[in-house]
Amino acid sequence: MEIGDAGSIGGVGLEIQSDDNEIRGFAVNRFTTGIEIDGGHNNLIAGNYVGTDPSGTFDSGNTSDGVVIRNGSTGNTIGGTTIADRNVISGNDNDGVWITGSGTDDNTVQGNWIGVGSDGNSLGNSYHGVAVEFEAADNLVGGTTPEAANRIENNAWDGIAFNGGNGTGNSALGNSSSTRAPSRFGA
């Protein structure tokens, strides 16, 4: 099902402020932010197209970020280890995935295609593929198995960036990442 703001661009396509929700099977595009978890815990975002049309091949981007996790949200998973769980998060005007703020901890981003269309062709985000910033801690991008790896390519800035604060324990494991700049870790 496509959720798109055909009128004036603005707002959040899907905003989650509660716990234990599953968002699956949507194409979310033409909003300011596609999907935002704002204070929610243990939610699953899987099998969606965020920033593309329902085929996952055409840029219908959101004018800011694809997926945002913020305001103390914990234990959320973006993607998963099966093809059915894979999100395509591409064509957004800022970050593909932005995890931000103190207390926004223990979230997982895995098995997604970020900056790549469902056909494998370039469909980059205009900033980072994944950015973890401003004291967000203990977040995992990827994993130790091939199925957990994200394919992060073609984004205008870093594939994965950990910066902008004192967040500790963040990890990037097993991802394939190609960008115009290498992935960056640090302030």
Short mmCIF file of N, CA and C in Angstrom, two decimals:
data_model
loop_
_atom_site.label_atom_id
_atom_site.label_comp_id
_atom_site.label_asym_id
_atom_site.label_seq_id
_atom_site.Cartn_x
_atom_site.Cartn_y
_atom_site.Cartn_z
N MET A 1 0.85 -1.18 0.00
CA MET A 1 0.00 0.00 0.00
C MET A 1 0.89 1.24 0.00
N GLU A 2 0.59 2.18 -0.86
CA GLU A 2 1.37 3.41 -0.94
C GLU A 2 0.74 4.48 -0.05
N ILE A 3 1.60 5.10 0.75
CA ILE A 3 1.21 6.25 1.55
C ILE A 3 2.06 7.40 1.05
N GLY A 4 1.46 8.34 0.36
CA GLY A 4 2.20 9.46 -0.18
C GLY A 4 1.40 10.73 -0.05
N ASP A 5 2.10 11.81 0.19
CA ASP A 5 1.46 13.12 0.31
C ASP A 5 1.45 13.75 -1.07
N ALA A 6 0.36 13.56 -1.78
CA ALA A 6 0.25 14.06 -3.15
C ALA A 6 0.07 15.56 -3.21
N GLY A 7 -0.34 16.17 -2.11
CA GLY A 7 -0.52 17.61 -2.07
C GLY A 7 0.78 18.29 -1.66
N SER A 8 0.69 19.22 -0.77
CA SER A 8 1.89 19.91 -0.31
C SER A 8 2.70 18.96 0.55
N ILE A 9 4.00 19.01 0.36
CA ILE A 9 4.89 18.14 1.11
C ILE A 9 4.99 18.63 2.54
N GLY A 10 4.86 17.71 3.48
CA GLY A 10 5.01 18.08 4.87
C GLY A 10 4.63 16.94 5.79
N GLY A 11 5.06 17.03 7.03
CA GLY A 11 4.67 16.07 8.03
C GLY A 11 5.41 14.75 7.95
N VAL A 12 4.92 13.82 8.74
CA VAL A 12 5.49 12.48 8.84
C VAL A 12 4.50 11.50 8.23
N GLY A 13 4.99 10.61 7.39
CA GLY A 13 4.11 9.62 6.78
C GLY A 13 3.49 8.69 7.80
N LEU A 14 4.33 8.02 8.60
CA LEU A 14 3.88 7.14 9.68
C LEU A 14 4.67 7.50 10.92
N GLU A 15 3.98 7.90 11.99
CA GLU A 15 4.65 8.25 13.24
C GLU A 15 4.23 7.26 14.32
N ILE A 16 5.22 6.69 14.99
CA ILE A 16 4.97 5.68 16.02
C ILE A 16 5.42 6.24 17.37
N GLN A 17 4.50 6.35 18.31
CA GLN A 17 4.81 6.85 19.64
C GLN A 17 4.49 5.82 20.72
N SER A 18 4.22 4.59 20.31
CA SER A 18 3.87 3.53 21.27
C SER A 18 4.80 2.34 21.06
N ASP A 19 4.56 1.27 21.77
CA ASP A 19 5.45 0.12 21.79
C ASP A 19 4.86 -1.07 21.03
N ASP A 20 5.77 -1.95 20.58
CA ASP A 20 5.42 -3.28 20.05
C ASP A 20 4.54 -3.24 18.80
N ASN A 21 4.81 -2.31 17.90
CA ASN A 21 4.09 -2.24 16.62
C ASN A 21 4.92 -2.87 15.52
N GLU A 22 4.26 -3.35 14.47
CA GLU A 22 4.93 -3.84 13.27
C GLU A 22 4.39 -3.08 12.08
N ILE A 23 5.29 -2.43 11.34
CA ILE A 23 4.93 -1.69 10.13
C ILE A 23 5.52 -2.46 8.96
N ARG A 24 4.67 -3.01 8.09
CA ARG A 24 5.14 -3.89 7.02
C ARG A 24 4.31 -3.66 5.76
N GLY A 25 4.98 -3.64 4.60
CA GLY A 25 4.29 -3.65 3.32
C GLY A 25 3.83 -2.30 2.79
N PHE A 26 4.48 -1.22 3.22
CA PHE A 26 4.09 0.11 2.77
C PHE A 26 5.16 0.73 1.86
N ALA A 27 4.73 1.60 0.98
CA ALA A 27 5.61 2.53 0.26
C ALA A 27 5.28 3.91 0.83
N VAL A 28 6.25 4.53 1.47
CA VAL A 28 6.02 5.81 2.15
C VAL A 28 6.91 6.85 1.47
N ASN A 29 6.27 7.83 0.85
CA ASN A 29 7.04 8.82 0.08
C ASN A 29 6.32 10.16 0.04
N ARG A 30 7.07 11.18 -0.31
CA ARG A 30 6.59 12.56 -0.50
C ARG A 30 6.11 13.22 0.78
N PHE A 31 6.67 12.84 1.92
CA PHE A 31 6.45 13.53 3.18
C PHE A 31 7.75 14.23 3.56
N THR A 32 7.76 14.94 4.66
CA THR A 32 9.03 15.45 5.17
C THR A 32 9.86 14.28 5.67
N THR A 33 9.31 13.46 6.56
CA THR A 33 9.95 12.25 7.06
C THR A 33 9.03 11.08 6.74
N GLY A 34 9.61 9.98 6.25
CA GLY A 34 8.80 8.82 5.88
C GLY A 34 8.19 8.13 7.09
N ILE A 35 9.05 7.56 7.95
CA ILE A 35 8.59 6.84 9.15
C ILE A 35 9.41 7.36 10.32
N GLU A 36 8.72 7.69 11.42
CA GLU A 36 9.41 8.19 12.61
C GLU A 36 8.95 7.42 13.84
N ILE A 37 9.93 6.91 14.60
CA ILE A 37 9.66 6.31 15.90
C ILE A 37 10.07 7.35 16.93
N ASP A 38 9.10 7.90 17.63
CA ASP A 38 9.30 9.02 18.54
C ASP A 38 8.90 8.60 19.96
N GLY A 39 9.86 8.02 20.70
CA GLY A 39 9.59 7.57 22.06
C GLY A 39 9.04 6.16 22.16
N GLY A 40 8.93 5.45 21.06
CA GLY A 40 8.39 4.09 21.06
C GLY A 40 9.49 3.05 21.25
N HIS A 41 9.10 1.88 21.75
CA HIS A 41 10.05 0.82 22.05
C HIS A 41 9.62 -0.49 21.41
N ASN A 42 10.62 -1.27 20.99
CA ASN A 42 10.41 -2.64 20.49
C ASN A 42 9.47 -2.70 19.28
N ASN A 43 9.61 -1.75 18.38
CA ASN A 43 8.84 -1.74 17.14
C ASN A 43 9.64 -2.38 16.02
N LEU A 44 8.95 -2.93 15.02
CA LEU A 44 9.58 -3.53 13.85
C LEU A 44 9.11 -2.80 12.60
N ILE A 45 10.07 -2.31 11.82
CA ILE A 45 9.81 -1.69 10.52
C ILE A 45 10.44 -2.61 9.49
N ALA A 46 9.64 -3.36 8.73
CA ALA A 46 10.19 -4.38 7.84
C ALA A 46 9.37 -4.50 6.56
N GLY A 47 10.07 -4.78 5.45
CA GLY A 47 9.39 -5.04 4.19
C GLY A 47 8.73 -3.83 3.57
N ASN A 48 9.32 -2.64 3.77
CA ASN A 48 8.73 -1.39 3.26
C ASN A 48 9.64 -0.75 2.22
N TYR A 49 9.07 0.16 1.44
CA TYR A 49 9.80 1.03 0.53
C TYR A 49 9.65 2.44 1.08
N VAL A 50 10.76 3.03 1.52
CA VAL A 50 10.71 4.35 2.16
C VAL A 50 11.52 5.32 1.29
N GLY A 51 10.80 6.19 0.60
CA GLY A 51 11.41 7.15 -0.30
C GLY A 51 11.29 6.77 -1.76
N THR A 52 10.69 5.61 -2.04
CA THR A 52 10.52 5.17 -3.43
C THR A 52 9.04 4.94 -3.72
N ASP A 53 8.77 4.65 -4.97
CA ASP A 53 7.44 4.22 -5.36
C ASP A 53 7.23 2.77 -4.91
N PRO A 54 6.03 2.20 -5.07
CA PRO A 54 5.77 0.84 -4.60
C PRO A 54 6.63 -0.25 -5.26
N SER A 55 7.23 0.03 -6.42
CA SER A 55 8.10 -0.96 -7.05
C SER A 55 9.50 -0.94 -6.44
N GLY A 56 9.81 0.13 -5.70
CA GLY A 56 11.14 0.27 -5.12
C GLY A 56 12.21 0.70 -6.10
N THR A 57 11.81 1.17 -7.28
CA THR A 57 12.79 1.51 -8.30
C THR A 57 12.79 2.97 -8.72
N PHE A 58 11.80 3.75 -8.32
CA PHE A 58 11.69 5.14 -8.76
C PHE A 58 11.72 6.06 -7.55
N ASP A 59 12.52 7.10 -7.63
CA ASP A 59 12.67 8.07 -6.55
C ASP A 59 11.40 8.90 -6.40
N SER A 60 10.70 8.69 -5.28
CA SER A 60 9.55 9.51 -4.92
C SER A 60 9.82 10.14 -3.56
N GLY A 61 11.08 10.41 -3.27
CA GLY A 61 11.63 10.71 -1.96
C GLY A 61 10.83 11.55 -1.00
N ASN A 62 11.23 11.41 0.25
CA ASN A 62 10.77 12.28 1.32
C ASN A 62 11.72 13.47 1.37
N THR A 63 11.24 14.64 1.75
CA THR A 63 12.06 15.85 1.68
C THR A 63 13.06 15.97 2.82
N SER A 64 13.01 15.07 3.78
CA SER A 64 14.03 15.01 4.82
C SER A 64 14.51 13.56 4.91
N ASP A 65 14.30 12.90 6.02
CA ASP A 65 14.85 11.57 6.24
C ASP A 65 13.86 10.48 5.89
N GLY A 66 14.41 9.28 5.60
CA GLY A 66 13.56 8.13 5.35
C GLY A 66 12.95 7.60 6.63
N VAL A 67 13.82 7.13 7.57
CA VAL A 67 13.38 6.59 8.85
C VAL A 67 14.14 7.33 9.95
N VAL A 68 13.42 7.79 10.97
CA VAL A 68 14.01 8.48 12.11
C VAL A 68 13.65 7.73 13.38
N ILE A 69 14.65 7.51 14.25
CA ILE A 69 14.42 6.96 15.59
C ILE A 69 14.96 8.01 16.56
N ARG A 70 14.12 8.48 17.49
CA ARG A 70 14.50 9.62 18.33
C ARG A 70 13.82 9.59 19.70
N ASN A 71 14.16 10.57 20.52
CA ASN A 71 13.50 10.83 21.81
C ASN A 71 13.42 9.62 22.72
N GLY A 72 14.56 8.95 22.92
CA GLY A 72 14.61 7.86 23.87
C GLY A 72 13.98 6.56 23.41
N SER A 73 13.78 6.40 22.13
CA SER A 73 13.24 5.15 21.59
C SER A 73 14.29 4.06 21.71
N THR A 74 13.90 2.87 22.19
CA THR A 74 14.85 1.79 22.39
C THR A 74 14.31 0.47 21.86
N GLY A 75 15.24 -0.41 21.50
CA GLY A 75 14.90 -1.77 21.14
C GLY A 75 14.15 -1.93 19.83
N ASN A 76 14.21 -0.95 18.95
CA ASN A 76 13.51 -1.01 17.68
C ASN A 76 14.39 -1.69 16.63
N THR A 77 13.75 -2.34 15.66
CA THR A 77 14.47 -3.00 14.58
C THR A 77 13.97 -2.46 13.24
N ILE A 78 14.92 -2.04 12.41
CA ILE A 78 14.64 -1.60 11.05
C ILE A 78 15.20 -2.68 10.14
N GLY A 79 14.32 -3.48 9.54
CA GLY A 79 14.75 -4.58 8.68
C GLY A 79 14.72 -5.90 9.40
N GLY A 80 15.64 -6.77 9.03
CA GLY A 80 15.74 -8.10 9.61
C GLY A 80 16.63 -8.97 8.76
N THR A 81 16.63 -10.26 9.01
CA THR A 81 17.58 -11.16 8.36
C THR A 81 16.97 -11.99 7.23
N THR A 82 15.73 -11.70 6.83
CA THR A 82 15.14 -12.39 5.69
C THR A 82 14.86 -11.38 4.58
N ILE A 83 14.72 -11.88 3.36
CA ILE A 83 14.39 -10.99 2.24
C ILE A 83 13.05 -10.29 2.49
N ALA A 84 12.11 -10.97 3.09
CA ALA A 84 10.80 -10.37 3.38
C ALA A 84 10.91 -9.22 4.37
N ASP A 85 11.95 -9.21 5.20
CA ASP A 85 12.14 -8.13 6.18
C ASP A 85 12.87 -6.93 5.61
N ARG A 86 13.50 -7.10 4.45
CA ARG A 86 14.33 -6.03 3.88
C ARG A 86 13.48 -4.80 3.55
N ASN A 87 13.93 -3.64 4.04
CA ASN A 87 13.39 -2.36 3.61
C ASN A 87 14.29 -1.80 2.51
N VAL A 88 13.70 -1.13 1.54
CA VAL A 88 14.45 -0.31 0.59
C VAL A 88 14.25 1.12 1.08
N ILE A 89 15.35 1.75 1.50
CA ILE A 89 15.29 3.10 2.07
C ILE A 89 16.19 3.97 1.20
N SER A 90 15.60 4.59 0.19
CA SER A 90 16.39 5.23 -0.86
C SER A 90 15.65 6.44 -1.43
N GLY A 91 16.42 7.36 -1.99
CA GLY A 91 15.83 8.51 -2.66
C GLY A 91 15.34 9.61 -1.74
N ASN A 92 15.76 9.61 -0.47
CA ASN A 92 15.35 10.64 0.48
C ASN A 92 16.31 11.82 0.43
N ASP A 93 15.83 13.01 0.78
CA ASP A 93 16.63 14.22 0.64
C ASP A 93 17.62 14.46 1.78
N ASN A 94 17.56 13.71 2.86
CA ASN A 94 18.57 13.76 3.92
C ASN A 94 19.10 12.34 4.13
N ASP A 95 19.10 11.87 5.38
CA ASP A 95 19.61 10.54 5.69
C ASP A 95 18.59 9.46 5.33
N GLY A 96 19.10 8.28 4.99
CA GLY A 96 18.21 7.13 4.84
C GLY A 96 17.62 6.76 6.19
N VAL A 97 18.50 6.53 7.19
CA VAL A 97 18.08 6.23 8.56
C VAL A 97 18.85 7.17 9.48
N TRP A 98 18.14 7.85 10.38
CA TRP A 98 18.76 8.77 11.35
C TRP A 98 18.34 8.34 12.75
N ILE A 99 19.32 7.94 13.55
CA ILE A 99 19.09 7.57 14.95
C ILE A 99 19.72 8.67 15.78
N THR A 100 18.92 9.35 16.63
CA THR A 100 19.44 10.56 17.24
C THR A 100 18.94 10.77 18.66
N GLY A 101 19.83 11.27 19.50
CA GLY A 101 19.47 11.76 20.82
C GLY A 101 19.82 10.85 21.97
N SER A 102 20.10 11.47 23.10
CA SER A 102 20.40 10.76 24.33
C SER A 102 19.25 9.83 24.70
N GLY A 103 19.58 8.59 25.07
CA GLY A 103 18.57 7.62 25.43
C GLY A 103 17.98 6.85 24.27
N THR A 104 18.35 7.22 23.05
CA THR A 104 17.89 6.49 21.86
C THR A 104 18.90 5.36 21.63
N ASP A 105 18.69 4.27 22.34
CA ASP A 105 19.70 3.22 22.48
C ASP A 105 19.17 1.85 22.08
N ASP A 106 20.12 0.96 21.79
CA ASP A 106 19.82 -0.46 21.56
C ASP A 106 18.87 -0.70 20.39
N ASN A 107 19.00 0.09 19.34
CA ASN A 107 18.22 -0.11 18.13
C ASN A 107 19.07 -0.86 17.10
N THR A 108 18.43 -1.56 16.18
CA THR A 108 19.13 -2.38 15.19
C THR A 108 18.65 -2.03 13.79
N VAL A 109 19.61 -1.84 12.88
CA VAL A 109 19.33 -1.61 11.46
C VAL A 109 20.04 -2.74 10.71
N GLN A 110 19.28 -3.67 10.11
CA GLN A 110 19.95 -4.79 9.46
C GLN A 110 19.16 -5.34 8.28
N GLY A 111 19.90 -5.84 7.30
CA GLY A 111 19.30 -6.51 6.16
C GLY A 111 18.63 -5.60 5.15
N ASN A 112 18.87 -4.29 5.22
CA ASN A 112 18.20 -3.33 4.34
C ASN A 112 19.06 -2.98 3.13
N TRP A 113 18.41 -2.43 2.12
CA TRP A 113 19.09 -1.80 0.99
C TRP A 113 18.87 -0.31 1.15
N ILE A 114 19.96 0.42 1.34
CA ILE A 114 19.90 1.85 1.64
C ILE A 114 20.72 2.60 0.60
N GLY A 115 20.03 3.35 -0.25
CA GLY A 115 20.69 4.02 -1.37
C GLY A 115 20.69 3.19 -2.63
N VAL A 116 19.94 2.09 -2.60
CA VAL A 116 19.85 1.15 -3.71
C VAL A 116 18.38 0.84 -3.95
N GLY A 117 17.94 0.82 -5.19
CA GLY A 117 16.57 0.44 -5.49
C GLY A 117 16.39 -1.06 -5.38
N SER A 118 15.16 -1.52 -5.42
CA SER A 118 14.88 -2.95 -5.31
C SER A 118 15.45 -3.74 -6.48
N ASP A 119 15.78 -3.06 -7.58
CA ASP A 119 16.39 -3.70 -8.74
C ASP A 119 17.91 -3.70 -8.66
N GLY A 120 18.46 -3.16 -7.55
CA GLY A 120 19.91 -3.11 -7.37
C GLY A 120 20.59 -1.90 -7.97
N ASN A 121 19.84 -1.04 -8.64
CA ASN A 121 20.41 0.15 -9.26
C ASN A 121 20.53 1.29 -8.26
N SER A 122 21.38 2.24 -8.57
CA SER A 122 21.64 3.39 -7.72
C SER A 122 20.38 4.22 -7.49
N LEU A 123 20.11 4.53 -6.21
CA LEU A 123 18.99 5.38 -5.84
C LEU A 123 19.32 6.00 -4.49
N GLY A 124 20.41 6.78 -4.46
CA GLY A 124 20.99 7.26 -3.21
C GLY A 124 20.14 8.26 -2.45
N ASN A 125 20.44 8.33 -1.14
CA ASN A 125 19.92 9.38 -0.28
C ASN A 125 20.88 10.55 -0.37
N SER A 126 20.40 11.76 -0.09
CA SER A 126 21.22 12.95 -0.30
C SER A 126 22.21 13.25 0.81
N TYR A 127 22.11 12.59 1.96
CA TYR A 127 23.10 12.73 3.03
C TYR A 127 23.70 11.35 3.31
N HIS A 128 23.69 10.91 4.55
CA HIS A 128 24.24 9.61 4.93
C HIS A 128 23.26 8.48 4.62
N GLY A 129 23.80 7.28 4.45
CA GLY A 129 22.94 6.12 4.41
C GLY A 129 22.31 5.90 5.78
N VAL A 130 23.16 5.77 6.81
CA VAL A 130 22.73 5.64 8.20
C VAL A 130 23.56 6.61 9.03
N ALA A 131 22.92 7.43 9.86
CA ALA A 131 23.62 8.34 10.77
C ALA A 131 23.14 8.07 12.19
N VAL A 132 24.10 7.87 13.09
CA VAL A 132 23.81 7.70 14.52
C VAL A 132 24.49 8.86 15.22
N GLU A 133 23.69 9.72 15.87
CA GLU A 133 24.24 11.00 16.34
C GLU A 133 23.67 11.42 17.70
N PHE A 134 24.33 12.42 18.28
CA PHE A 134 23.87 13.16 19.45
C PHE A 134 23.54 12.26 20.63
N GLU A 135 24.55 11.49 21.05
CA GLU A 135 24.53 10.67 22.26
C GLU A 135 23.70 9.41 22.18
N ALA A 136 23.18 9.05 21.02
CA ALA A 136 22.54 7.75 20.86
C ALA A 136 23.60 6.69 21.08
N ALA A 137 23.29 5.62 21.84
CA ALA A 137 24.32 4.65 22.24
C ALA A 137 23.85 3.21 22.01
N ASP A 138 24.84 2.33 21.87
CA ASP A 138 24.62 0.88 21.79
C ASP A 138 23.69 0.47 20.66
N ASN A 139 23.76 1.19 19.55
CA ASN A 139 22.98 0.86 18.37
C ASN A 139 23.81 0.01 17.42
N LEU A 140 23.18 -0.91 16.72
CA LEU A 140 23.86 -1.84 15.82
C LEU A 140 23.39 -1.62 14.39
N VAL A 141 24.35 -1.43 13.48
CA VAL A 141 24.08 -1.33 12.05
C VAL A 141 24.73 -2.56 11.41
N GLY A 142 23.91 -3.52 10.99
CA GLY A 142 24.41 -4.75 10.41
C GLY A 142 24.35 -5.89 11.40
N GLY A 143 25.36 -6.76 11.34
CA GLY A 143 25.40 -7.90 12.25
C GLY A 143 26.50 -8.87 11.85
N THR A 144 26.56 -9.99 12.53
CA THR A 144 27.66 -10.94 12.34
C THR A 144 27.37 -12.01 11.29
N THR A 145 26.17 -12.04 10.74
CA THR A 145 25.84 -13.01 9.69
C THR A 145 25.63 -12.28 8.36
N PRO A 146 25.84 -12.95 7.23
CA PRO A 146 25.62 -12.28 5.94
C PRO A 146 24.20 -11.73 5.80
N GLU A 147 23.22 -12.41 6.36
CA GLU A 147 21.82 -11.97 6.24
C GLU A 147 21.56 -10.67 7.00
N ALA A 148 22.37 -10.38 8.01
CA ALA A 148 22.18 -9.16 8.81
C ALA A 148 22.81 -7.94 8.16
N ALA A 149 23.69 -8.14 7.19
CA ALA A 149 24.40 -7.03 6.55
C ALA A 149 23.42 -6.14 5.77
N ASN A 150 23.64 -4.84 5.87
CA ASN A 150 22.93 -3.88 5.04
C ASN A 150 23.74 -3.64 3.78
N ARG A 151 23.07 -3.41 2.67
CA ARG A 151 23.72 -2.95 1.45
C ARG A 151 23.52 -1.44 1.41
N ILE A 152 24.61 -0.70 1.66
CA ILE A 152 24.53 0.75 1.78
C ILE A 152 25.43 1.35 0.72
N GLU A 153 24.84 1.93 -0.32
CA GLU A 153 25.60 2.41 -1.47
C GLU A 153 24.98 3.69 -2.02
N ASN A 154 25.80 4.45 -2.75
CA ASN A 154 25.33 5.55 -3.59
C ASN A 154 24.79 6.75 -2.83
N ASN A 155 25.00 6.83 -1.52
CA ASN A 155 24.54 7.99 -0.76
C ASN A 155 25.54 9.12 -0.93
N ALA A 156 25.09 10.35 -0.92
CA ALA A 156 25.96 11.47 -1.23
C ALA A 156 27.05 11.70 -0.17
N TRP A 157 26.78 11.38 1.08
CA TRP A 157 27.76 11.55 2.15
C TRP A 157 28.25 10.18 2.57
N ASP A 158 28.48 9.96 3.83
CA ASP A 158 29.00 8.68 4.31
C ASP A 158 27.95 7.58 4.21
N GLY A 159 28.42 6.36 4.03
CA GLY A 159 27.51 5.23 4.10
C GLY A 159 26.95 5.09 5.50
N ILE A 160 27.84 5.07 6.50
CA ILE A 160 27.47 4.99 7.91
C ILE A 160 28.28 6.04 8.65
N ALA A 161 27.61 6.85 9.46
CA ALA A 161 28.30 7.89 10.24
C ALA A 161 27.87 7.83 11.69
N PHE A 162 28.84 7.70 12.58
CA PHE A 162 28.60 7.84 14.02
C PHE A 162 29.28 9.15 14.41
N ASN A 163 28.51 10.16 14.75
CA ASN A 163 29.13 11.45 15.06
C ASN A 163 28.19 12.35 15.86
N GLY A 164 28.69 13.50 16.21
CA GLY A 164 27.86 14.53 16.83
C GLY A 164 27.52 14.30 18.28
N GLY A 165 28.42 13.74 19.08
CA GLY A 165 28.12 13.58 20.50
C GLY A 165 28.91 12.44 21.11
N ASN A 166 28.55 12.11 22.32
CA ASN A 166 29.30 11.15 23.09
C ASN A 166 28.68 9.77 23.14
N GLY A 167 27.86 9.40 22.20
CA GLY A 167 27.25 8.07 22.21
C GLY A 167 28.33 7.00 22.17
N THR A 168 28.19 5.97 22.99
CA THR A 168 29.18 4.91 23.06
C THR A 168 28.54 3.58 22.70
N GLY A 169 29.37 2.62 22.35
CA GLY A 169 28.91 1.27 22.11
C GLY A 169 28.18 1.07 20.80
N ASN A 170 28.20 2.03 19.89
CA ASN A 170 27.58 1.85 18.59
C ASN A 170 28.49 0.99 17.71
N SER A 171 27.89 0.12 16.88
CA SER A 171 28.67 -0.80 16.07
C SER A 171 28.14 -0.87 14.65
N ALA A 172 29.06 -1.04 13.71
CA ALA A 172 28.71 -1.34 12.32
C ALA A 172 29.46 -2.62 11.96
N LEU A 173 28.72 -3.68 11.63
CA LEU A 173 29.33 -4.98 11.38
C LEU A 173 28.80 -5.57 10.08
N GLY A 174 29.70 -6.02 9.21
CA GLY A 174 29.35 -6.84 8.07
C GLY A 174 28.64 -6.17 6.92
N ASN A 175 28.51 -4.85 6.92
CA ASN A 175 27.77 -4.16 5.87
C ASN A 175 28.61 -4.02 4.61
N SER A 176 27.95 -3.94 3.45
CA SER A 176 28.65 -3.51 2.24
C SER A 176 28.32 -2.04 2.09
N SER A 177 29.34 -1.24 1.95
CA SER A 177 29.13 0.20 1.91
C SER A 177 30.05 0.82 0.88
N SER A 178 29.47 1.53 -0.07
CA SER A 178 30.28 2.32 -0.99
C SER A 178 29.61 3.68 -1.11
N THR A 179 30.39 4.71 -0.96
CA THR A 179 29.93 6.10 -1.01
C THR A 179 31.02 6.93 -1.64
N ARG A 180 30.79 8.19 -1.76
CA ARG A 180 31.84 9.06 -2.25
C ARG A 180 32.90 9.28 -1.17
N ALA A 181 32.55 9.01 0.09
CA ALA A 181 33.48 9.14 1.20
C ALA A 181 33.38 7.88 2.06
N PRO A 182 34.46 7.52 2.76
CA PRO A 182 34.38 6.34 3.61
C PRO A 182 33.45 6.57 4.80
N SER A 183 32.98 5.47 5.41
CA SER A 183 32.19 5.59 6.61
C SER A 183 33.01 6.25 7.70
N ARG A 184 32.37 7.03 8.53
CA ARG A 184 33.07 7.85 9.52
C ARG A 184 32.60 7.49 10.92
N PHE A 185 33.56 7.36 11.80
CA PHE A 185 33.26 7.07 13.20
C PHE A 185 33.94 8.16 14.03
N GLY A 186 33.23 8.79 14.92
CA GLY A 186 33.81 9.80 15.76
C GLY A 186 32.99 11.05 15.81
N ALA A 187 33.58 12.11 16.33
CA ALA A 187 32.88 13.37 16.52
C ALA A 187 32.82 14.16 15.25
#
